[in-house]
DNA sequence: GGACAATACGGAGACAGTCTCCGTTTAGCA
DNA sequence: TGCTAAACGGAGACTGTCTCCGTATTGTCC
């Protein structure tokens, strides 16, 4: 890649991060281009679809997911608390931007999504948590990580739409957790 | 209301029903106007926002919800089956159109939504089902109808986004049901 | 360091959708 | 029948997406 191309690409990503944070994922891409000081053509050449741009700005997010996952896996406490801790972490991670839960949860079920690889990190993390709980015999044997992602993603989507705060989300997550755990 | 106004209004609603069924809730409103044989101005005078049009279309849906609810309440069988039956009915009712689950679930949490009154019918129905189960001591005492709507709405939203079929949705609903019911 | 591809730029403009404004038409009443 | 309030409709302003293509820049090869 030519030096000027790389420079512009980086500036676009930086501007997008800024604009999306301010206005959400549906912000105008022309605005992003303008703020990056490039023409619309340049933006669309680098990122043919909005999702490609989203994908690019998600790299730092991926690192954050990995870090958070390790923290949850090191959690010392009961199985139910661990699962709930993961759920709350999960919701927090996908709710960083308005519209994030729907976008990410939707992408996980779409094999053609440009951000699929990024979302994979999340489902892998759920898998690791599920494996840990299965090992301890706390999780129902017939559930898989995909289902967990869908359930928690669904709760997060609704919470995002209705702008619920953590205290209103918690009981919903508890219901999901209780439905997933082996009855005591 | 003048006769011509009423006539146009009805034609717009009829066209919208048709267009939305074909193209989803995000279809062009100019297209709706065109198909109704009226100008864009006429459409926007009758329905200032897209949601107002959606609201008008939903009247027959409301009747359908009421009917389905009565059927579920008359269900003879175990509590878990009854709850699951309600969940599946609920998901079916809000998933009649692509994007429906998100739209309806979102509207339930938005006091300013033009379709709020229509959605009320659904939460009232959930309340009735919940009351029945509470009476029989099958439902956890600390859950309310709003939470049920959020949980099932979340599942339906995810299912809609990922275009899951009923067999993939069922296990998710079972998790929610098991989390809501009193452990045996 | 000059020349020449190859690569990239950028913005005008085509296109699509939303929504308004206002001159024209019509219903319904007296 | 004539009048007026109500309603119509579509041109066009506005916003956002995305493409096309003439222009400019980069990096390489001699």
Short mmCIF file of C-alpha atoms (C1' of nucleotides) in Angstrom, two decimals:
data_model
loop_
_atom_site.label_atom_id
_atom_site.label_comp_id
_atom_site.label_asym_id
_atom_site.label_seq_id
_atom_site.Cartn_x
_atom_site.Cartn_y
_atom_site.Cartn_z
CA UNK A 1 0.00 0.00 0.00
CA UNK A 2 1.26 3.41 -0.97
CA UNK A 3 2.23 5.77 1.82
CA UNK A 4 -0.49 8.32 1.04
CA UNK A 5 -3.08 5.56 0.91
CA UNK A 6 -2.12 4.29 4.32
CA UNK A 7 -2.14 7.81 5.74
CA UNK A 8 -5.63 8.45 4.45
CA UNK A 9 -6.90 5.08 5.57
CA UNK A 10 -5.71 5.74 9.10
CA UNK A 11 -7.22 9.20 9.16
CA UNK A 12 -10.56 7.84 7.99
CA UNK A 13 -10.59 5.20 10.71
CA UNK A 14 -9.73 7.81 13.30
CA UNK A 15 -12.50 10.14 12.12
CA UNK A 16 -15.00 7.30 11.95
CA UNK A 17 -14.27 6.33 15.52
CA UNK A 18 -14.92 9.91 16.53
CA UNK A 19 -18.08 10.42 14.47
CA UNK A 20 -19.59 7.05 15.39
CA UNK A 21 -19.00 7.74 19.05
CA UNK A 22 -20.77 11.07 18.72
CA UNK A 23 -23.63 10.10 16.42
CA UNK A 24 -23.93 6.33 16.50
CA UNK A 25 -23.33 3.79 13.76
CA UNK A 26 -25.76 5.40 11.35
CA UNK A 27 -23.83 8.63 11.03
CA UNK A 28 -23.21 10.03 7.57
CA UNK A 29 -20.13 8.64 5.88
CA UNK A 30 -19.67 11.84 3.95
CA UNK A 31 -19.29 13.51 7.32
CA UNK A 32 -16.60 10.98 8.21
CA UNK A 33 -14.81 11.68 4.92
CA UNK A 34 -15.08 15.41 5.43
CA UNK A 35 -13.70 15.25 8.92
CA UNK A 36 -10.85 13.08 7.71
CA UNK A 37 -10.13 15.69 5.05
CA UNK A 38 -10.57 13.27 2.16
CA UNK A 39 -13.08 12.96 -0.67
CA UNK A 40 -15.99 10.58 -0.61
CA UNK A 41 -14.36 8.53 -3.33
CA UNK A 42 -11.35 7.88 -1.14
CA UNK A 43 -13.49 6.71 1.72
CA UNK A 44 -15.52 4.35 -0.44
CA UNK A 45 -12.44 2.97 -2.15
CA UNK A 46 -10.96 2.00 1.19
CA UNK A 47 -14.24 0.86 2.70
CA UNK A 48 -16.81 -0.20 0.09
CA UNK A 49 -19.47 -0.78 2.73
CA UNK A 50 -20.16 0.87 6.05
CA UNK A 51 -19.52 -2.44 7.74
CA UNK A 52 -15.96 -2.58 6.43
CA UNK A 53 -15.30 0.66 8.22
CA UNK A 54 -16.93 -0.63 11.38
CA UNK A 55 -14.77 -3.71 11.12
CA UNK A 56 -11.64 -1.59 10.95
CA UNK A 57 -12.46 0.45 14.02
CA UNK A 58 -13.21 -2.69 15.99
CA UNK A 59 -9.62 -3.83 16.32
CA UNK A 60 -9.07 -2.15 19.67
CA UNK A 61 -12.39 -3.58 20.77
CA UNK A 62 -11.15 -7.09 20.04
CA UNK A 63 -8.24 -6.55 22.36
CA UNK A 64 -10.64 -5.37 25.01
CA UNK A 65 -12.78 -8.48 24.65
CA UNK A 66 -9.80 -10.75 25.06
CA UNK A 67 -8.70 -8.95 28.18
CA UNK A 68 -12.19 -8.98 29.71
CA UNK A 69 -12.59 -12.66 28.98
CA UNK A 70 -9.41 -13.56 30.79
CA UNK A 71 -10.58 -11.61 33.78
CA UNK A 72 -13.90 -13.45 33.86
CA UNK A 73 -12.27 -16.85 33.50
CA UNK A 74 -10.09 -16.06 36.49
CA UNK A 75 -13.13 -15.16 38.56
CA UNK A 76 -13.26 -16.93 41.89
CA UNK A 77 -16.73 -17.67 43.11
CA UNK A 78 -19.78 -19.76 42.44
CA UNK A 79 -20.84 -20.92 39.00
CA UNK A 80 -23.96 -18.80 38.88
CA UNK A 81 -21.99 -15.70 39.79
CA UNK A 82 -19.37 -16.51 37.22
CA UNK A 83 -21.96 -16.93 34.49
CA UNK A 84 -23.69 -13.70 35.48
CA UNK A 85 -20.36 -11.93 35.59
CA UNK A 86 -19.72 -13.08 32.04
CA UNK A 87 -23.19 -11.98 30.94
CA UNK A 88 -22.70 -8.52 32.34
CA UNK A 89 -19.28 -8.28 30.75
CA UNK A 90 -20.74 -9.46 27.47
CA UNK A 91 -23.53 -6.91 27.55
CA UNK A 92 -21.11 -4.14 28.44
CA UNK A 93 -18.76 -5.08 25.61
CA UNK A 94 -21.41 -5.03 22.91
CA UNK A 95 -23.19 -1.97 24.26
CA UNK A 96 -20.34 0.50 23.92
CA UNK A 97 -22.20 2.27 21.13
CA UNK A 98 -25.90 2.81 20.55
CA UNK A 99 -27.10 0.14 18.14
CA UNK A 100 -24.08 -2.01 18.94
CA UNK A 101 -25.94 -4.97 20.44
CA UNK A 102 -28.21 -5.37 17.41
CA UNK A 103 -25.34 -4.91 14.98
CA UNK A 104 -23.04 -7.38 16.65
CA UNK A 105 -25.63 -10.00 17.47
CA UNK A 106 -26.97 -9.78 13.95
CA UNK A 107 -23.48 -10.11 12.47
CA UNK A 108 -22.84 -13.29 14.45
CA UNK A 109 -25.60 -15.01 12.53
CA UNK A 110 -24.61 -13.70 9.12
CA UNK A 111 -21.85 -15.66 7.38
CA UNK A 112 -21.30 -12.75 4.96
CA UNK A 113 -20.93 -10.04 7.54
CA UNK A 114 -17.70 -8.09 7.19
CA UNK A 115 -17.40 -7.92 10.96
CA UNK A 116 -17.96 -11.62 11.47
CA UNK A 117 -14.32 -12.34 12.27
CA UNK A 118 -14.36 -9.70 14.99
CA UNK A 119 -17.53 -11.10 16.49
CA UNK A 120 -16.00 -14.53 16.46
CA UNK A 121 -13.82 -13.38 19.34
CA UNK A 122 -16.94 -12.95 21.42
CA UNK A 123 -18.48 -16.30 20.63
CA UNK A 124 -15.13 -17.96 21.24
CA UNK A 125 -15.03 -16.29 24.61
CA UNK A 126 -18.53 -17.52 25.40
CA UNK A 127 -17.40 -20.97 24.40
CA UNK A 128 -14.53 -20.82 26.86
CA UNK A 129 -16.84 -19.76 29.67
CA UNK A 130 -19.31 -22.46 28.74
CA UNK A 131 -16.57 -25.08 28.65
CA UNK A 132 -15.41 -24.11 32.10
CA UNK A 133 -18.92 -24.41 33.51
CA UNK A 134 -19.59 -27.67 31.69
CA UNK A 135 -16.41 -29.06 33.17
CA UNK A 136 -17.70 -28.20 36.61
CA UNK A 137 -21.04 -29.78 35.74
CA UNK A 138 -22.89 -26.56 36.30
CA UNK A 139 -24.18 -25.94 32.80
CA UNK A 140 -26.85 -27.95 31.05
CA UNK A 141 -25.18 -30.27 28.60
CA UNK A 142 -27.54 -29.43 25.75
CA UNK A 143 -26.71 -25.75 25.43
CA UNK A 144 -24.01 -24.33 23.22
CA UNK A 145 -22.16 -21.03 23.03
CA UNK A 146 -24.17 -19.84 20.04
CA UNK A 147 -27.37 -20.10 22.05
CA UNK A 148 -25.81 -18.25 24.92
CA UNK A 149 -24.74 -15.45 22.59
CA UNK A 150 -28.21 -15.23 21.14
CA UNK A 151 -29.90 -15.11 24.51
CA UNK A 152 -27.59 -12.56 26.02
CA UNK A 153 -27.42 -10.64 22.75
CA UNK A 154 -31.20 -10.51 22.72
CA UNK A 155 -31.32 -9.10 26.23
CA UNK A 156 -28.65 -6.55 25.34
CA UNK A 157 -30.50 -5.51 22.18
CA UNK A 158 -33.71 -4.92 24.05
CA UNK A 159 -31.86 -3.10 26.80
CA UNK A 160 -30.15 -0.90 24.26
CA UNK A 161 -33.39 -0.07 22.46
CA UNK A 162 -35.13 0.80 25.69
CA UNK A 163 -32.00 2.36 27.21
CA UNK A 164 -32.33 0.26 30.35
CA UNK A 165 -29.68 0.66 32.99
CA UNK A 166 -27.67 -2.15 34.49
CA UNK A 167 -30.06 -2.67 37.40
CA UNK A 168 -32.94 -3.37 35.02
CA UNK A 169 -30.85 -5.68 32.87
CA UNK A 170 -29.59 -7.75 35.76
CA UNK A 171 -32.85 -9.61 36.51
CA UNK A 172 -33.22 -10.49 32.84
CA UNK A 173 -29.75 -11.97 32.84
CA UNK A 174 -30.56 -13.89 35.99
CA UNK A 175 -33.52 -15.51 34.28
CA UNK A 176 -31.32 -16.56 31.39
CA UNK A 177 -28.64 -17.85 33.75
CA UNK A 178 -31.12 -19.85 35.78
CA UNK A 179 -32.52 -21.33 32.61
CA UNK A 180 -29.07 -22.40 31.49
CA UNK A 181 -27.65 -23.77 34.72
CA UNK A 182 -28.30 -27.24 36.03
CA UNK A 183 -30.96 -26.99 38.75
CA UNK A 184 -29.43 -27.42 42.18
CA UNK B 1 -63.36 14.20 8.01
CA UNK B 2 -64.28 14.90 4.44
CA UNK B 3 -65.26 11.96 2.27
CA UNK B 4 -62.31 12.27 -0.10
CA UNK B 5 -59.93 12.50 2.83
CA UNK B 6 -61.25 9.32 4.33
CA UNK B 7 -61.12 7.57 1.01
CA UNK B 8 -57.50 8.51 0.49
CA UNK B 9 -56.57 7.62 4.01
CA UNK B 10 -58.01 4.13 3.59
CA UNK B 11 -56.29 3.64 0.29
CA UNK B 12 -52.95 4.66 1.77
CA UNK B 13 -53.35 2.19 4.62
CA UNK B 14 -54.23 -0.55 2.19
CA UNK B 15 -51.22 0.18 -0.01
CA UNK B 16 -48.92 0.42 2.97
CA UNK B 17 -50.02 -2.97 4.20
CA UNK B 18 -49.21 -4.36 0.78
CA UNK B 19 -45.88 -2.62 0.34
CA UNK B 20 -44.69 -3.34 3.88
CA UNK B 21 -45.54 -6.99 3.48
CA UNK B 22 -43.53 -7.11 0.27
CA UNK B 23 -40.56 -4.98 1.26
CA UNK B 24 -40.53 -4.71 5.03
CA UNK B 25 -41.07 -1.73 7.27
CA UNK B 26 -38.32 0.32 5.68
CA UNK B 27 -39.98 0.48 2.29
CA UNK B 28 -40.17 3.83 0.54
CA UNK B 29 -43.18 5.89 1.54
CA UNK B 30 -43.25 7.55 -1.86
CA UNK B 31 -43.82 4.08 -3.24
CA UNK B 32 -46.75 3.64 -0.86
CA UNK B 33 -48.19 6.99 -1.98
CA UNK B 34 -47.70 6.11 -5.61
CA UNK B 35 -49.41 2.78 -5.26
CA UNK B 36 -52.28 4.42 -3.44
CA UNK B 37 -52.58 6.88 -6.31
CA UNK B 38 -52.04 9.94 -4.12
CA UNK B 39 -49.34 12.57 -3.88
CA UNK B 40 -46.60 12.46 -1.29
CA UNK B 41 -48.13 15.50 0.38
CA UNK B 42 -51.36 13.65 1.00
CA UNK B 43 -49.57 10.74 2.58
CA UNK B 44 -47.52 12.94 4.88
CA UNK B 45 -50.53 15.03 5.86
CA UNK B 46 -52.37 11.93 7.02
CA UNK B 47 -49.31 10.25 8.53
CA UNK B 48 -46.61 12.73 9.56
CA UNK B 49 -44.24 9.95 10.60
CA UNK B 50 -43.75 6.48 9.30
CA UNK B 51 -44.76 5.11 12.68
CA UNK B 52 -48.19 6.72 12.43
CA UNK B 53 -48.78 4.71 9.31
CA UNK B 54 -47.55 1.56 10.98
CA UNK B 55 -49.90 2.26 13.85
CA UNK B 56 -52.86 2.49 11.49
CA UNK B 57 -51.99 -0.77 9.81
CA UNK B 58 -51.81 -2.58 13.12
CA UNK B 59 -55.49 -2.53 13.95
CA UNK B 60 -56.22 -5.93 12.44
CA UNK B 61 -53.12 -7.20 14.18
CA UNK B 62 -54.55 -6.14 17.53
CA UNK B 63 -57.61 -8.26 16.90
CA UNK B 64 -55.38 -11.15 16.06
CA UNK B 65 -53.43 -10.77 19.29
CA UNK B 66 -56.60 -10.80 21.35
CA UNK B 67 -57.83 -13.92 19.65
CA UNK B 68 -54.50 -15.73 20.04
CA UNK B 69 -54.31 -14.80 23.70
CA UNK B 70 -57.70 -16.29 24.44
CA UNK B 71 -56.63 -19.49 22.77
CA UNK B 72 -53.48 -19.72 24.86
CA UNK B 73 -55.33 -19.01 28.09
CA UNK B 74 -57.71 -21.86 27.30
CA UNK B 75 -54.78 -24.20 26.79
CA UNK B 76 -55.07 -27.40 28.75
CA UNK B 77 -51.78 -28.85 29.84
CA UNK B 78 -48.83 -28.32 32.11
CA UNK B 79 -47.58 -24.92 33.16
CA UNK B 80 -44.32 -25.18 31.29
CA UNK B 81 -46.10 -26.12 28.10
CA UNK B 82 -48.56 -23.30 28.54
CA UNK B 83 -45.79 -20.77 29.01
CA UNK B 84 -43.91 -22.09 26.01
CA UNK B 85 -47.08 -22.04 23.99
CA UNK B 86 -47.50 -18.39 24.88
CA UNK B 87 -43.89 -17.64 24.00
CA UNK B 88 -44.21 -19.22 20.58
CA UNK B 89 -47.46 -17.38 19.99
CA UNK B 90 -45.82 -14.15 21.08
CA UNK B 91 -42.87 -14.62 18.78
CA UNK B 92 -45.13 -15.49 15.88
CA UNK B 93 -47.29 -12.43 16.46
CA UNK B 94 -44.43 -9.98 16.47
CA UNK B 95 -42.54 -11.66 13.66
CA UNK B 96 -45.15 -11.26 10.96
CA UNK B 97 -42.93 -8.76 9.20
CA UNK B 98 -39.16 -8.53 8.91
CA UNK B 99 -37.98 -6.04 11.51
CA UNK B 100 -41.20 -6.43 13.45
CA UNK B 101 -39.70 -7.87 16.64
CA UNK B 102 -37.25 -5.00 17.03
CA UNK B 103 -39.84 -2.39 16.19
CA UNK B 104 -42.48 -3.70 18.56
CA UNK B 105 -40.16 -4.55 21.42
CA UNK B 106 -38.52 -1.16 21.12
CA UNK B 107 -41.88 0.61 21.05
CA UNK B 108 -42.93 -1.10 24.28
CA UNK B 109 -40.17 0.72 26.11
CA UNK B 110 -40.74 4.09 24.49
CA UNK B 111 -43.50 6.19 26.11
CA UNK B 112 -43.61 8.45 23.01
CA UNK B 113 -43.96 5.71 20.44
CA UNK B 114 -47.00 6.19 18.18
CA UNK B 115 -47.61 2.45 18.25
CA UNK B 116 -47.39 2.15 22.02
CA UNK B 117 -51.11 1.69 22.51
CA UNK B 118 -51.14 -1.17 20.05
CA UNK B 119 -48.23 -2.85 21.78
CA UNK B 120 -49.99 -2.49 25.08
CA UNK B 121 -52.31 -5.25 23.94
CA UNK B 122 -49.36 -7.60 23.89
CA UNK B 123 -48.04 -6.72 27.31
CA UNK B 124 -51.55 -6.95 28.72
CA UNK B 125 -51.81 -10.41 27.25
CA UNK B 126 -48.49 -11.40 28.80
CA UNK B 127 -49.78 -10.09 32.09
CA UNK B 128 -52.82 -12.32 31.86
CA UNK B 129 -50.71 -15.37 31.13
CA UNK B 130 -48.38 -14.47 33.98
CA UNK B 131 -51.30 -14.01 36.36
CA UNK B 132 -52.66 -17.40 35.48
CA UNK B 133 -49.32 -19.06 36.15
CA UNK B 134 -48.75 -17.11 39.34
CA UNK B 135 -52.14 -18.24 40.56
CA UNK B 136 -51.09 -21.82 39.99
CA UNK B 137 -47.83 -21.12 41.81
CA UNK B 138 -45.77 -22.05 38.77
CA UNK B 139 -44.15 -18.69 38.07
CA UNK B 140 -41.50 -17.04 40.18
CA UNK B 141 -43.11 -14.32 42.21
CA UNK B 142 -40.49 -11.72 41.41
CA UNK B 143 -41.00 -11.54 37.65
CA UNK B 144 -43.37 -9.23 35.89
CA UNK B 145 -44.95 -9.10 32.46
CA UNK B 146 -42.61 -6.37 31.26
CA UNK B 147 -39.62 -8.59 31.91
CA UNK B 148 -41.27 -11.45 30.09
CA UNK B 149 -41.93 -9.23 27.10
CA UNK B 150 -38.33 -8.08 27.09
CA UNK B 151 -36.92 -11.57 27.29
CA UNK B 152 -39.15 -13.06 24.64
CA UNK B 153 -38.88 -9.91 22.53
CA UNK B 154 -35.11 -10.20 22.72
CA UNK B 155 -35.20 -13.78 21.54
CA UNK B 156 -37.57 -12.85 18.72
CA UNK B 157 -35.38 -9.93 17.66
CA UNK B 158 -32.30 -12.09 17.44
CA UNK B 159 -34.24 -14.80 15.64
CA UNK B 160 -35.55 -12.27 13.16
CA UNK B 161 -32.11 -10.82 12.49
CA UNK B 162 -30.58 -14.23 11.97
CA UNK B 163 -33.72 -15.58 10.26
CA UNK B 164 -33.81 -18.57 12.54
CA UNK B 165 -36.63 -21.04 12.06
CA UNK B 166 -38.96 -22.17 14.79
CA UNK B 167 -36.88 -25.22 15.67
CA UNK B 168 -33.87 -23.03 16.46
CA UNK B 169 -35.94 -20.57 18.47
CA UNK B 170 -37.61 -23.22 20.60
CA UNK B 171 -34.56 -24.11 22.75
CA UNK B 172 -33.97 -20.41 23.44
CA UNK B 173 -37.53 -20.04 24.63
CA UNK B 174 -37.13 -23.12 26.78
CA UNK B 175 -34.18 -21.54 28.53
CA UNK B 176 -36.21 -18.43 29.24
CA UNK B 177 -39.16 -20.49 30.42
CA UNK B 178 -37.01 -22.58 32.74
CA UNK B 179 -35.48 -19.44 34.16
CA UNK B 180 -38.91 -17.99 34.88
CA UNK B 181 -40.68 -21.01 36.29
CA UNK B 182 -40.42 -22.13 39.90
CA UNK B 183 -37.98 -25.08 40.03
CA UNK B 184 -39.85 -28.33 40.50
"C1'" DG C 1 17.20 12.96 -10.97
"C1'" DG C 2 14.06 12.32 -14.67
"C1'" DA C 3 10.58 9.71 -16.75
"C1'" DC C 4 6.88 6.68 -16.60
"C1'" DA C 5 3.56 3.46 -14.94
"C1'" DA C 6 0.77 2.30 -11.37
"C1'" DT C 7 -1.71 3.77 -7.80
"C1'" DA C 8 -4.51 6.90 -5.36
"C1'" DC C 9 -7.07 11.16 -4.89
"C1'" DG C 10 -11.36 14.01 -4.75
"C1'" DG C 11 -15.41 16.06 -5.80
"C1'" DA C 12 -19.10 16.62 -9.12
"C1'" DG C 13 -23.07 14.49 -9.87
"C1'" DA C 14 -26.44 10.48 -10.42
"C1'" DC C 15 -29.62 8.34 -7.65
"C1'" DA C 16 -32.93 7.42 -3.92
"C1'" DG C 17 -35.57 8.63 -0.08
"C1'" DT C 18 -37.86 12.09 3.07
"C1'" DC C 19 -40.64 15.79 3.69
"C1'" DT C 20 -42.59 20.67 2.65
"C1'" DC C 21 -44.68 24.31 0.33
"C1'" DC C 22 -48.10 26.31 -2.11
"C1'" DG C 23 -51.06 26.85 -6.25
"C1'" DT C 24 -55.09 24.17 -7.61
"C1'" DT C 25 -59.13 21.40 -6.83
"C1'" DT C 26 -63.08 19.65 -4.41
"C1'" DA C 27 -66.62 18.63 -0.91
"C1'" DG C 28 -70.23 20.12 1.51
"C1'" DC C 29 -73.03 23.68 3.35
"C1'" DA C 30 -76.20 27.65 3.04
"C1'" DT D 1 -75.41 27.83 -7.28
"C1'" DG D 2 -71.84 29.98 -5.02
"C1'" DC D 3 -68.60 30.16 -1.44
"C1'" DT D 4 -65.07 28.66 1.73
"C1'" DA D 5 -62.64 25.53 4.45
"C1'" DA D 6 -60.48 21.40 3.67
"C1'" DA D 7 -57.83 18.49 1.01
"C1'" DC D 8 -55.04 17.41 -2.93
"C1'" DG D 9 -50.62 16.57 -5.42
"C1'" DG D 10 -46.33 17.02 -7.21
"C1'" DA D 11 -42.30 19.95 -7.92
"C1'" DG D 12 -38.43 20.58 -5.58
"C1'" DA D 13 -35.36 21.32 -1.40
"C1'" DC D 14 -32.65 18.60 1.32
"C1'" DT D 15 -29.82 14.67 2.93
"C1'" DG D 16 -27.26 10.67 2.41
"C1'" DT D 17 -25.07 6.92 -0.59
"C1'" DC D 18 -22.02 5.70 -3.94
"C1'" DT D 19 -19.60 6.07 -8.73
"C1'" DC D 20 -16.97 7.87 -12.35
"C1'" DC D 21 -13.19 9.80 -14.30
"C1'" DG D 22 -9.90 13.64 -14.98
"C1'" DT D 23 -6.06 14.94 -12.06
"C1'" DA D 24 -2.29 14.28 -8.88
"C1'" DT D 25 1.07 11.62 -6.34
"C1'" DT D 26 4.18 7.85 -5.43
"C1'" DG D 27 7.82 4.83 -6.11
"C1'" DT D 28 10.74 2.47 -9.24
"C1'" DC D 29 13.93 1.80 -12.92
"C1'" DC D 30 17.48 3.48 -15.60
#
